[in-house]
Coordinates of N, CA and C in Angstrom, one line a residue:
X743 N 0.8 -1.2 0.0 CA 0.0 0.0 0.0 C 0.9 1.3 0.0
X744 N 0.5 2.2 -0.8 CA 1.3 3.5 -0.9 C 1.2 4.2 0.4
X745 N 2.2 5.1 0.7 CA 2.2 5.8 1.9 C 2.6 7.3 1.7
X746 N 2.0 8.2 2.4 CA 2.3 9.6 2.3 C 2.7 10.1 3.7
X747 N 3.8 10.9 3.7 CA 4.3 11.4 5.0 C 4.2 13.0 4.8
X748 N 3.5 13.5 5.8 CA 3.1 15.0 5.7 C 3.7 15.8 6.8
X749 N 4.4 16.9 6.5 CA 4.9 17.8 7.4 C 3.7 18.5 8.2
X750 N 4.0 19.0 9.4 CA 2.9 19.6 10.2 C 2.8 21.1 9.9
X751 N 3.7 21.9 10.5 CA 3.7 23.3 10.4 C 3.9 23.8 9.0
X752 N 3.0 24.6 8.4 CA 3.2 25.1 7.1 C 2.6 24.2 6.0
X753 N 2.2 23.0 6.4 CA 1.7 22.1 5.4 C 0.3 21.7 5.8
X754 N 0.1 21.1 7.0 CA -1.2 20.7 7.5 C -1.9 21.9 8.2
X755 N -1.1 22.6 9.0 CA -1.6 23.7 9.8 C -0.9 25.0 9.5
X756 N -1.6 26.1 9.7 CA -1.1 27.5 9.6 C -0.6 27.9 11.0
X757 N 0.8 28.0 11.1 CA 1.4 28.4 12.4 C 2.1 29.7 12.3
X758 N 1.7 30.5 11.3 CA 2.4 31.7 10.9 C 2.2 32.8 12.0
X759 N 1.3 32.7 12.9 CA 1.2 33.6 14.0 C 1.8 33.0 15.3
X760 N 1.5 31.8 15.6 CA 1.9 31.2 16.9 C 3.4 31.1 17.0
X761 N 4.0 30.5 15.9 CA 5.5 30.3 16.0 C 6.3 31.6 16.0
X762 N 6.0 32.6 15.2 CA 6.8 33.8 15.3 C 6.7 34.5 16.7
X763 N 5.5 34.5 17.2 CA 5.4 35.1 18.6 C 6.1 34.3 19.6
X764 N 6.1 33.0 19.5 CA 6.9 32.2 20.5 C 8.4 32.4 20.3
X765 N 8.8 32.5 19.0 CA 10.2 32.8 18.7 C 10.7 34.1 19.4
X766 N 9.9 35.1 19.3 CA 10.2 36.3 20.0 C 10.2 36.2 21.5
X767 N 9.4 35.3 22.1 CA 9.4 35.1 23.5 C 10.7 34.5 23.9
X768 N 11.2 33.6 23.0 CA 12.5 32.9 23.3 C 13.7 33.9 23.2
X769 N 13.6 34.9 22.3 CA 14.6 35.9 22.2 C 14.6 36.8 23.4
X770 N 13.4 37.2 23.8 CA 13.3 38.0 25.0 C 13.8 37.3 26.3
X771 N 13.7 36.0 26.3 CA 14.1 35.3 27.5 C 15.6 35.3 27.6
X772 N 16.4 35.6 26.6 CA 17.8 35.7 26.7 C 18.3 37.1 26.5
X773 N 17.3 38.1 26.7 CA 17.6 39.5 26.8 C 17.8 40.2 25.5
X774 N 17.2 39.6 24.4 CA 17.3 40.2 23.1 C 16.0 40.8 22.7
X775 N 16.0 41.8 21.8 CA 14.8 42.5 21.3 C 14.0 41.6 20.4
X776 N 12.7 41.6 20.5 CA 11.9 40.9 19.6 C 12.1 41.4 18.1
X777 N 11.9 40.5 17.2 CA 12.0 40.9 15.8 C 10.6 41.1 15.1
X778 N 10.6 41.8 14.0 CA 9.3 41.9 13.3 C 8.7 40.6 13.0
X779 N 7.5 40.4 13.3 CA 6.8 39.1 13.1 C 6.9 38.6 11.6
X780 N 6.8 39.5 10.7 CA 6.9 39.1 9.3 C 8.2 38.5 8.9
X781 N 9.3 39.0 9.6 CA 10.6 38.5 9.3 C 10.8 37.1 9.9
X782 N 10.0 36.6 10.7 CA 10.1 35.3 11.4 C 9.3 34.2 10.8
X783 N 8.4 34.6 9.8 CA 7.6 33.6 9.2 C 8.4 32.5 8.5
X784 N 9.6 32.9 8.0 CA 10.5 31.9 7.3 C 11.0 30.8 8.2
X785 N 10.8 31.0 9.5 CA 11.3 30.0 10.5 C 10.2 29.1 11.0
X786 N 9.0 29.1 10.3 CA 8.0 28.2 10.6 C 8.3 26.9 9.9
X787 N 8.7 25.9 10.7 CA 9.0 24.6 10.1 C 10.4 24.1 10.3
X788 N 11.4 24.9 10.1 CA 12.8 24.4 10.4 C 13.0 24.0 11.8
X789 N 14.0 23.2 12.1 CA 14.3 22.8 13.5 C 14.6 24.1 14.4
X790 N 14.1 24.1 15.6 CA 14.1 25.2 16.4 C 15.5 25.6 16.9
X791 N 16.3 24.7 17.2 CA 17.6 25.0 17.7 C 18.4 25.8 16.6
X792 N 18.3 25.3 15.3 CA 19.0 25.9 14.2 C 18.5 27.3 14.0
X793 N 17.2 27.5 14.2 CA 16.6 28.9 14.1 C 17.2 29.8 15.1
X794 N 17.3 29.4 16.3 CA 17.8 30.3 17.3 C 19.3 30.5 17.2
X795 N 20.1 29.5 16.8 CA 21.5 29.8 16.5 C 21.7 30.9 15.5
X796 N 20.8 30.8 14.4 CA 20.9 31.8 13.4 C 20.5 33.2 13.9
X797 N 19.4 33.3 14.6 CA 18.9 34.6 15.1 C 19.8 35.2 16.1
X798 N 20.4 34.4 17.0 CA 21.3 34.9 18.0 C 22.6 35.4 17.3
X799 N 23.1 34.7 16.3 CA 24.3 35.2 15.6 C 24.0 36.5 14.9
X800 N 22.8 36.6 14.3 CA 22.5 37.9 13.6 C 22.5 39.1 14.6
X801 N 22.2 38.8 15.8 CA 22.2 39.9 16.8 C 23.5 40.0 17.6
X802 N 24.5 39.3 17.2 CA 25.8 39.4 17.9 C 25.8 38.7 19.2
X803 N 24.9 37.8 19.4 CA 24.9 37.0 20.7 C 25.4 35.6 20.4
X804 N 26.0 35.0 21.4 CA 26.5 33.6 21.2 C 25.5 32.6 20.9
X805 N 25.7 31.9 19.8 CA 24.7 30.8 19.4 C 24.6 29.7 20.5
X806 N 25.6 29.7 21.4 CA 25.6 28.8 22.5 C 24.4 28.9 23.4
X807 N 23.7 30.1 23.3 CA 22.6 30.3 24.2 C 21.3 29.9 23.5
X808 N 21.4 29.2 22.4 CA 20.2 28.8 21.7 C 19.3 27.9 22.5
X809 N 19.9 27.0 23.2 CA 19.1 26.0 24.0 C 18.3 26.8 25.1
X810 N 18.9 27.8 25.6 CA 18.2 28.7 26.6 C 17.0 29.4 26.0
X811 N 17.2 29.8 24.7 CA 16.1 30.5 24.0 C 15.0 29.5 23.7
X812 N 15.4 28.3 23.4 CA 14.4 27.2 23.1 C 13.5 27.0 24.3
X813 N 14.0 27.1 25.5 CA 13.2 26.9 26.7 C 12.2 28.1 26.9
X814 N 12.7 29.3 26.5 CA 11.8 30.4 26.5 C 10.7 30.3 25.5
X815 N 11.0 29.8 24.4 CA 10.0 29.5 23.4 C 8.9 28.5 23.9
X816 N 9.4 27.4 24.5 CA 8.5 26.3 24.9 C 7.6 26.8 26.1
X817 N 8.1 27.8 26.8 CA 7.3 28.2 28.0 C 6.0 28.8 27.5
X818 N 5.9 29.4 26.3 CA 4.7 30.0 25.8 C 4.0 29.4 24.6
X819 N 4.8 28.5 23.9 CA 4.3 28.0 22.7 C 2.9 27.2 22.8
X820 N 2.8 26.4 23.8 CA 1.6 25.6 23.9 C 0.4 26.4 24.0
X821 N 0.4 27.5 24.8 CA -0.8 28.3 24.9 C -1.0 29.1 23.5
X822 N 0.1 29.6 22.9 CA -0.1 30.3 21.7 C -0.6 29.4 20.6
X823 N -0.1 28.2 20.6 CA -0.5 27.2 19.5 C -2.0 26.9 19.6
X824 N -2.5 26.7 20.8 CA -3.9 26.4 21.0 C -4.8 27.6 20.6
X825 N -4.3 28.8 20.8 CA -5.1 30.0 20.4 C -5.0 30.3 18.9
X826 N -3.9 30.1 18.3 CA -3.7 30.7 17.0 C -3.4 29.7 15.8
X827 N -3.2 28.5 16.1 CA -3.0 27.5 15.0 C -4.3 27.1 14.4
X828 N -4.3 27.1 13.1 CA -5.5 26.7 12.4 C -5.2 25.7 11.3
X829 N -6.1 24.9 10.9 CA -6.0 23.9 9.9 C -6.0 24.7 8.5
X830 N -5.1 24.3 7.6 CA -5.1 25.0 6.3 C -6.3 24.6 5.6
X831 N -7.0 25.6 5.0 CA -8.2 25.3 4.3 C -8.0 24.3 3.2
X832 N -8.9 23.3 3.1 CA -8.8 22.3 2.1 C -8.0 21.0 2.5
X833 N -7.3 21.1 3.6 CA -6.5 19.9 4.1 C -7.4 18.8 4.5
X834 N -8.5 19.0 5.3 CA -9.3 17.8 5.7 C -9.8 17.1 4.5
X835 N -10.3 17.8 3.5 CA -10.8 17.1 2.3 C -9.7 16.4 1.5
X836 N -8.5 17.0 1.5 CA -7.4 16.3 0.8 C -7.1 15.0 1.5
X837 N -7.0 15.0 2.9 CA -6.7 13.9 3.6 C -7.7 12.8 3.5
X838 N -9.0 13.2 3.5 CA -10.1 12.2 3.3 C -10.0 11.5 1.9
X839 N -9.6 12.3 0.9 CA -9.4 11.8 -0.4 C -8.3 10.8 -0.5
X840 N -7.2 11.1 0.2 CA -6.1 10.2 0.2 C -6.4 8.9 0.9
X841 N -7.1 9.0 2.0 CA -7.5 7.8 2.8 C -8.4 7.0 2.0
X842 N -9.4 7.6 1.3 CA -10.3 6.8 0.5 C -9.6 6.1 -0.6
X843 N -8.5 6.6 -1.0 CA -7.7 5.9 -2.1 C -6.8 4.8 -1.5
X844 N -6.9 4.6 -0.2 CA -6.1 3.6 0.4 C -4.6 4.0 0.8
X845 N -4.4 5.3 0.8 CA -3.0 5.8 1.1 C -2.8 5.8 2.6
X846 N -1.7 5.2 3.1 CA -1.4 5.3 4.5 C -0.8 6.7 4.8
X847 N -1.3 7.3 5.8 CA -0.9 8.7 6.2 C -0.2 8.7 7.5
X848 N 1.0 9.4 7.5 CA 1.8 9.6 8.7 C 2.3 11.0 8.7
X849 N 2.2 11.6 9.9 CA 2.8 13.0 10.1 C 4.3 12.8 10.4
X850 N 5.1 13.5 9.7 CA 6.6 13.6 10.0 C 7.0 15.0 10.2
X851 N 7.3 15.4 11.5 CA 7.5 16.8 11.8 C 8.8 16.9 12.6
X852 N 9.4 18.1 12.6 CA 10.5 18.5 13.4 C 10.1 18.9 14.8
X853 N 8.8 19.1 15.0 CA 8.3 19.4 16.3 C 8.3 18.2 17.2
X854 N 8.7 18.3 18.4 CA 8.7 17.2 19.3 C 7.3 16.5 19.3
X855 N 7.3 15.1 19.3 CA 6.1 14.4 19.2 C 5.1 14.7 20.3
X856 N 5.7 14.9 21.5 CA 4.8 15.2 22.7 C 4.1 16.6 22.6
X857 N 4.6 17.4 21.7 CA 4.0 18.7 21.4 C 3.0 18.6 20.2
X858 N 3.5 17.8 19.2 CA 2.7 17.7 17.9 C 1.4 16.9 18.1
X859 N 1.4 15.8 18.9 CA 0.2 15.0 19.1 C -1.0 15.9 19.7
X860 N -0.7 16.6 20.8 CA -1.8 17.4 21.4 C -2.3 18.5 20.4
X861 N -1.4 19.0 19.7 CA -1.8 20.1 18.7 C -2.7 19.5 17.6
X862 N -2.3 18.3 17.1 CA -3.2 17.7 16.1 C -4.5 17.3 16.6
X863 N -4.5 16.9 17.9 CA -5.8 16.5 18.5 C -6.7 17.8 18.7
X864 N -6.0 18.9 19.1 CA -6.7 20.2 19.3 C -7.4 20.7 18.0
X865 N -6.7 20.5 16.9 CA -7.3 21.0 15.6 C -8.1 19.9 14.9
X866 N -8.3 18.8 15.6 CA -9.1 17.7 15.1 C -8.6 17.0 13.8
X867 N -7.3 16.8 13.8 CA -6.7 16.1 12.6 C -6.1 14.8 13.0
X868 N -5.9 14.6 14.3 CA -5.1 13.4 14.8 C -5.7 12.1 14.2
X869 N -7.0 11.9 14.2 CA -7.6 10.7 13.8 C -7.4 10.4 12.3
X870 N -6.9 11.3 11.5 CA -6.7 11.1 10.1 C -5.4 10.3 9.9
X871 N -4.5 10.2 10.9 CA -3.2 9.7 10.6 C -3.0 8.3 11.4
X872 N -2.2 7.5 10.8 CA -1.8 6.2 11.3 C -0.8 6.4 12.5
X873 N 0.0 7.4 12.3 CA 1.1 7.7 13.3 C 1.6 9.1 13.2
X874 N 2.2 9.6 14.3 CA 2.8 10.9 14.3 C 4.3 10.7 14.7
X875 N 5.2 11.1 13.8 CA 6.6 10.8 14.1 C 7.3 12.2 14.3
X876 N 7.9 12.4 15.4 CA 8.7 13.6 15.7 C 9.7 13.2 16.7
X877 N 10.7 14.1 16.9 CA 11.8 13.8 17.8 C 11.4 13.8 19.3
X878 N 12.2 13.3 20.1 CA 12.1 13.4 21.5 C 12.2 14.9 21.9
X879 N 11.7 15.3 23.0 CA 11.8 16.7 23.5 C 13.2 17.1 23.6
X880 N 14.1 16.2 24.0 CA 15.5 16.6 24.2 C 16.3 16.5 22.9
X881 N 15.8 16.0 21.8 CA 16.6 15.8 20.6 C 16.5 17.0 19.7
X882 N 17.2 18.1 20.1 CA 17.1 19.4 19.5 C 17.7 19.5 18.1
X883 N 18.6 18.5 17.8 CA 19.4 18.6 16.6 C 19.0 17.5 15.6
X884 N 17.9 16.8 15.9 CA 17.6 15.6 15.0 C 17.2 16.1 13.6
X885 N 17.9 15.7 12.5 CA 17.5 16.0 11.2 C 16.2 15.4 10.8
X886 N 15.5 16.1 9.8 CA 14.2 15.6 9.4 C 14.3 14.2 8.8
X887 N 15.4 13.9 8.1 CA 15.5 12.6 7.5 C 15.5 11.5 8.5
X888 N 15.9 11.7 9.7 CA 15.9 10.7 10.7 C 14.5 10.3 11.1
X889 N 13.6 11.3 11.2 CA 12.2 11.1 11.5 C 11.6 10.4 10.3
X890 N 11.9 10.8 9.1 CA 11.3 10.2 7.9 C 11.7 8.7 7.8
X891 N 13.0 8.4 8.1 CA 13.4 7.0 8.1 C 12.6 6.2 9.1
X892 N 12.4 6.7 10.3 CA 11.6 6.0 11.3 C 10.2 5.7 10.8
X893 N 9.6 6.8 10.1 CA 8.3 6.6 9.6 C 8.2 5.5 8.5
X894 N 9.3 5.5 7.6 CA 9.3 4.5 6.6 C 9.4 3.1 7.2
X895 N 10.1 2.9 8.3 CA 10.1 1.6 9.0 C 8.8 1.3 9.5
X896 N 8.0 2.3 10.0 CA 6.7 2.0 10.6 C 5.7 1.5 9.5
X897 N 5.9 1.9 8.3 CA 5.0 1.4 7.3 C 5.5 0.3 6.4
X898 N 6.6 -0.3 7.0 CA 7.2 -1.5 6.3 C 8.1 -1.3 5.1
X899 N 8.7 -0.1 5.1 CA 9.6 0.3 4.0 C 11.0 0.4 4.6
X900 N 11.4 -0.5 5.5 CA 12.8 -0.5 6.0 C 13.8 -0.6 5.0
X901 N 13.6 -1.4 4.0 CA 14.5 -1.7 2.9 C 13.8 -1.7 1.6
X902 N 14.6 -1.6 0.5 CA 14.1 -1.8 -0.8 C 13.6 -0.5 -1.5
X903 N 12.8 -0.6 -2.5 CA 12.3 0.5 -3.3 C 11.3 1.3 -2.5
X904 N 11.5 2.6 -2.5 CA 10.5 3.4 -1.8 C 9.8 4.4 -2.8
X905 N 9.8 4.0 -4.0 CA 9.2 4.9 -5.1 C 7.7 5.1 -4.9
X906 N 7.0 4.2 -4.1 CA 5.6 4.4 -3.9 C 5.3 5.1 -2.6
X907 N 6.3 5.8 -2.1 CA 6.1 6.6 -0.9 C 6.4 8.1 -1.2
X908 N 5.8 9.0 -0.5 CA 5.9 10.4 -0.9 C 6.1 11.3 0.4
X909 N 7.1 12.1 0.4 CA 7.2 13.1 1.5 C 6.6 14.4 1.0
X910 N 5.7 15.0 1.8 CA 5.0 16.2 1.4 C 5.3 17.3 2.4
X911 N 5.7 18.5 2.0 CA 6.0 19.6 2.9 C 6.3 20.9 2.2
X912 N 6.5 21.9 3.0 CA 6.7 23.3 2.5 C 8.1 23.8 2.5
X913 N 9.0 23.1 3.1 CA 10.4 23.6 3.2 C 11.4 22.7 2.6
X914 N 12.6 23.3 2.5 CA 13.7 22.5 1.9 C 14.0 21.2 2.8
X915 N 13.8 21.4 4.1 CA 14.0 20.2 5.0 C 13.2 19.0 4.6
X916 N 11.9 19.3 4.1 CA 11.1 18.2 3.7 C 11.5 17.6 2.4
X917 N 11.9 18.4 1.5 CA 12.3 17.9 0.1 C 13.7 17.2 0.3
X918 N 14.6 17.8 1.0 CA 15.9 17.1 1.2 C 15.8 15.8 2.0
X919 N 14.9 15.7 3.0 CA 14.6 14.5 3.7 C 14.1 13.4 2.7
X920 N 13.2 13.8 1.9 CA 12.7 12.8 0.9 C 13.7 12.3 0.0
X921 N 14.6 13.2 -0.5 CA 15.7 12.8 -1.4 C 16.6 11.8 -0.7
X922 N 16.9 12.2 0.6 CA 17.9 11.4 1.4 C 17.4 10.0 1.6
X923 N 16.0 9.9 1.8 CA 15.4 8.6 2.2 C 14.9 7.8 1.0
X924 N 15.0 8.4 -0.2 CA 14.6 7.7 -1.4 C 13.1 7.7 -1.7
X925 N 12.3 8.7 -1.1 CA 10.9 8.8 -1.4 C 10.7 9.8 -2.6
X926 N 9.5 9.8 -3.1 CA 9.2 10.9 -4.0 C 8.8 12.1 -3.2
X927 N 8.7 13.3 -3.8 CA 8.5 14.5 -3.0 C 7.5 15.4 -3.6
X928 N 6.7 16.0 -2.8 CA 5.7 17.1 -3.2 C 5.9 18.3 -2.4
X929 N 6.2 19.4 -3.0 CA 6.3 20.7 -2.3 C 5.0 21.5 -2.3
X930 N 4.6 22.0 -1.2 CA 3.4 22.8 -1.1 C 3.8 24.3 -0.9
X931 N 3.0 25.2 -1.5 CA 3.4 26.6 -1.5 C 2.7 27.5 -0.6
X932 N 1.8 26.9 0.3 CA 1.1 27.8 1.2 C 1.8 27.9 2.6
X933 N 3.0 27.3 2.7 CA 3.8 27.5 3.9 C 4.9 28.5 3.6
X934 N 6.1 28.3 4.1 CA 7.2 29.3 4.0 C 8.1 29.1 2.8
X935 N 7.9 28.0 2.1 CA 8.7 27.8 0.9 C 8.1 28.3 -0.4
X936 N 8.9 29.0 -1.2 CA 8.3 29.5 -2.5 C 8.3 28.4 -3.6
X937 N 7.5 28.6 -4.6 CA 7.5 27.6 -5.7 C 8.9 27.5 -6.3
X938 N 9.5 28.7 -6.5 CA 10.9 28.6 -7.1 C 11.9 27.8 -6.3
X939 N 11.8 28.0 -5.0 CA 12.8 27.3 -4.1 C 12.5 25.8 -4.2
X940 N 11.2 25.5 -4.1 CA 10.9 24.0 -4.0 C 11.2 23.3 -5.4
X941 N 11.0 24.0 -6.5 CA 11.4 23.5 -7.8 C 12.9 23.3 -7.9
X942 N 13.6 24.4 -7.4 CA 15.1 24.3 -7.5 C 15.7 23.2 -6.7
X943 N 15.0 22.9 -5.6 CA 15.4 21.8 -4.7 C 15.1 20.4 -5.3
X944 N 14.4 20.4 -6.4 CA 14.1 19.1 -7.1 C 12.9 18.4 -6.6
X945 N 11.9 19.1 -6.1 CA 10.6 18.5 -5.7 C 10.0 17.8 -7.0
X946 N 9.5 16.6 -6.8 CA 8.9 16.0 -8.0 C 7.6 16.7 -8.5
X947 N 6.9 17.2 -7.6 CA 5.7 18.0 -7.9 C 5.7 19.2 -6.9
X948 N 5.1 20.3 -7.4 CA 4.9 21.5 -6.5 C 3.4 21.9 -6.7
X949 N 2.7 22.0 -5.6 CA 1.2 22.3 -5.7 C 0.9 23.5 -4.9
X950 N -0.1 24.2 -5.4 CA -0.5 25.5 -4.8 C -1.8 25.4 -3.9
X951 N -2.5 24.3 -4.0 CA -3.7 24.1 -3.2 C -3.8 22.7 -2.6
X952 N -4.3 22.5 -1.4 CA -4.4 21.2 -0.9 C -5.1 20.2 -1.8
X953 N -6.1 20.7 -2.5 CA -6.9 19.8 -3.3 C -6.0 19.2 -4.4
X954 N -4.9 19.8 -4.7 CA -4.0 19.2 -5.8 C -3.1 18.1 -5.3
X955 N -3.1 17.9 -4.0 CA -2.2 16.9 -3.4 C -2.6 15.5 -3.9
X956 N -3.8 15.1 -3.8 CA -4.2 13.7 -4.2 C -3.8 13.4 -5.7
X957 N -4.1 14.4 -6.6 CA -3.8 14.2 -8.0 C -2.3 14.1 -8.2
X958 N -1.5 15.0 -7.5 CA 0.0 14.9 -7.7 C 0.5 13.6 -7.2
X959 N 0.0 13.1 -6.1 CA 0.5 11.9 -5.5 C 0.1 10.7 -6.4
X960 N -1.1 10.7 -7.0 CA -1.5 9.7 -7.9 C -0.5 9.6 -9.1
X961 N -0.2 10.8 -9.6 CA 0.7 10.9 -10.8 C 2.0 10.3 -10.5
X962 N 2.5 10.4 -9.2 CA 3.8 10.0 -8.9 C 3.9 8.5 -8.6
X963 N 2.9 7.9 -8.0 CA 3.0 6.6 -7.5 C 2.1 5.6 -8.2
X964 N 1.2 6.0 -9.1 CA 0.3 5.1 -9.7 C 1.0 4.1 -10.5

């Protein structure tokens, strides 16, 4: 049976308010000034530790304080996520279409699993998925391809041809993880990645609306 692995932030849900505000809370927790929210949207999706290392360096602060900033982020993110995270319009219908076609669905996210599962439950998407794969809370540097590899094992693709599996997401981390693990890839443009960037990264398909996902996936794995 074919399998689809979907990123969470920027793909399934719109986190463009909650995450930037939480990032600023992390910056303030280490004594730095908050940044314009619009400038932080690009950090919706990438691993949090890498985000803070970059932001701290930009402000002349030691990237060694990134873990401290992560703790400041986590102190407020849960509340902000419940208030401001919304499901991307069209995603529920797309997921139902994929499930009706017999596609196995798994979330693969850089967000810690203990954070991702309650969020998916809160926005009423959890039951759409066979499993949610994310790093442990302490695994701040886990690459996306590590999670995708675990997900592939969960659906019985530990070895062999993975051409009937697809990684779907909005950032280079999703496309690069798919390439690394031997899956096909679909880039979505309603998150932080641009169509030009996703195509330049070699995404097999780039879609602009959730309703296009089932068609693109069928074209790739049929």
